Amino acid sequence: MMNKPVILVGRRLPAAVEKRLQRDYAPRLNTDDEIYSADQLVEFAAGAAAIIPCHTERLSADVIARLPDSVRAICSFSVGYDHIDLGAAKARGIIVTNTPDVLSNATAEVAMLLMLAAARRAHEGARMLRTDTWGDWSATGQLGIEVTGKRLGIIGMGRVGQVMARRARGFDMQIHYHNRRRIDADLEAGATFHADLDAMLPLCDFLSIHCPATPDTTGLLNAERIARLPDGAVVVNTARGAVVDDDALIAALQSGKLFAAGLDVFNGEPHIDPRYRELDNTFLLPHIGSATRETRDAMGFRALDNLDAIMTGRQPRDRLT
Ligand code: 8YV
């Protein structure tokens, strides 16, 4: 009988996913769940046929150049792939895959949660109860802004952006979007396409970011663009922290230019810019967009489906390189 291929697994994965890995492969599991350094990734990949990283493992050009020749595939447990240098992987003939589709609902749910929580000042209200500082009910206290019927601008109308639009329509929101290209009319479902992001921004009472982090989108939401939003707008980010210029967003939250922000992703995770914590008009979550039991299982199985295809010489469904 042939030896099972060795698979380096970057982090702890859901039990059912690790079980399937153990059935079909010889996985090198990360039982401590500590994030591997570049050197550890290279060392632990010795003899491995593939790596299953999360977004926390940085597979830079340098790391990829140092990987042993045995590594034929990187099957990421994530839809985002900004942690992997695709050019370097391609140059070495390493196939890279991701896990699209299966996390769209979970991530859009968190974007809705952030939008509603930021608009209705949920952070301040929850803190009052937890610290027993709820003075008294008042007709003029704790006023937020209504989400229903407002205009929502979506940056990045891919899978998650489209689900977000659908959920927001349940709140009678008018949907505007900016994308690299216009999507089909049936997927648009009445949403207004803006080829020019700057032209869309003045129409956005709420702005939700759903585009990938690429060199083109790094710092996309900067001071000039925030200035174009209506006064009192709300910004939501479930994509990547890199898309936002933190200095600009924080200044707009401090000055009251923006009413609030709901953020699930940050530059420098898990060590976020401390100024976000000091602001009452931020609602902050620790990168839990895809963190449901159903979705994390589905992400793991999708990564393994890709791995199985590569290991048996078939075309993986979610091939990036
Ligand atoms: C995941 C994500 O939790 O899939 C992504 O790109 O940002 C998250 O939903 C994470 O990346 C898992 O590696």
Coordinates of N, CA and C and ligand atoms in Angstrom, one line a residue, residues 53-56 76-81 99 103 107 239-240 265 287 289-290 296 299, ligand 1:
P53 N -2.9 26.3 5.0 CA -2.8 27.5 5.9 C -4.1 28.2 6.1
C54 N -4.2 29.0 7.2 CA -5.2 29.9 7.4 C -4.7 31.3 7.0
H55 N -5.4 32.3 7.1 CA -4.9 33.7 6.7 C -3.8 34.1 7.7
T56 N -3.7 33.4 8.8 CA -2.6 33.8 9.8 C -1.2 33.4 9.4
S76 N -5.6 26.9 0.8 CA -5.9 27.8 1.9 C -7.3 27.6 2.5
F77 N -7.4 27.6 3.8 CA -8.6 27.6 4.6 C -9.1 29.0 4.7
S78 N -9.5 29.6 3.6 CA -9.9 31.0 3.6 C -10.3 31.4 2.1
V79 N -11.2 32.4 2.0 CA -11.5 32.9 0.7 C -10.4 33.9 0.3
G80 N -9.9 34.7 1.3 CA -8.9 35.7 1.0 C -7.5 35.0 0.7
Y81 N -6.7 35.6 -0.1 CA -5.4 35.0 -0.4 C -4.3 36.1 -0.4
T99 N -11.3 29.1 -0.6 CA -12.6 28.5 -0.3 C -13.7 29.5 -0.4
L103 N -18.5 30.8 2.7 CA -18.6 31.7 3.8 C -19.3 33.0 3.5
T107 N -20.4 35.7 6.5 CA -19.7 37.0 6.5 C -20.7 38.2 6.3
A239 N -13.9 42.9 5.2 CA -13.0 42.4 4.1 C -11.6 42.2 4.7
R240 N -10.8 43.3 4.6 CA -9.5 43.3 5.2 C -9.2 44.7 5.7
V265 N -12.3 43.5 10.8 CA -11.0 43.2 10.3 C -10.1 44.5 10.5
H287 N -12.5 39.6 13.9 CA -12.4 38.8 12.7 C -13.2 37.5 12.8
G289 N -16.0 37.0 10.8 CA -16.9 37.0 9.7 C -17.4 35.5 9.4
S290 N -16.5 34.6 9.3 CA -16.8 33.2 8.9 C -17.0 32.3 10.0
R296 N -17.3 27.1 9.2 CA -16.0 26.6 9.3 C -15.8 25.1 8.9
M299 N -15.8 25.4 5.1 CA -14.5 25.8 4.5 C -13.5 24.7 4.6
Ligands
8YV1 C1 -11.3 33.4 7.8 C2 -11.4 35.2 6.1 O1 -11.7 33.3 9.2 O2 -11.7 33.5 4.5 C3 -11.2 34.6 4.8 O3 -10.5 35.2 3.9 O4 -11.0 36.3 6.3 C4 -12.0 34.6 7.3 O5 -13.3 34.3 7.0 C5 -9.9 33.2 7.8 O6 -9.3 33.8 6.7 C6 -9.5 31.8 7.9 O7 -8.2 31.6 7.4

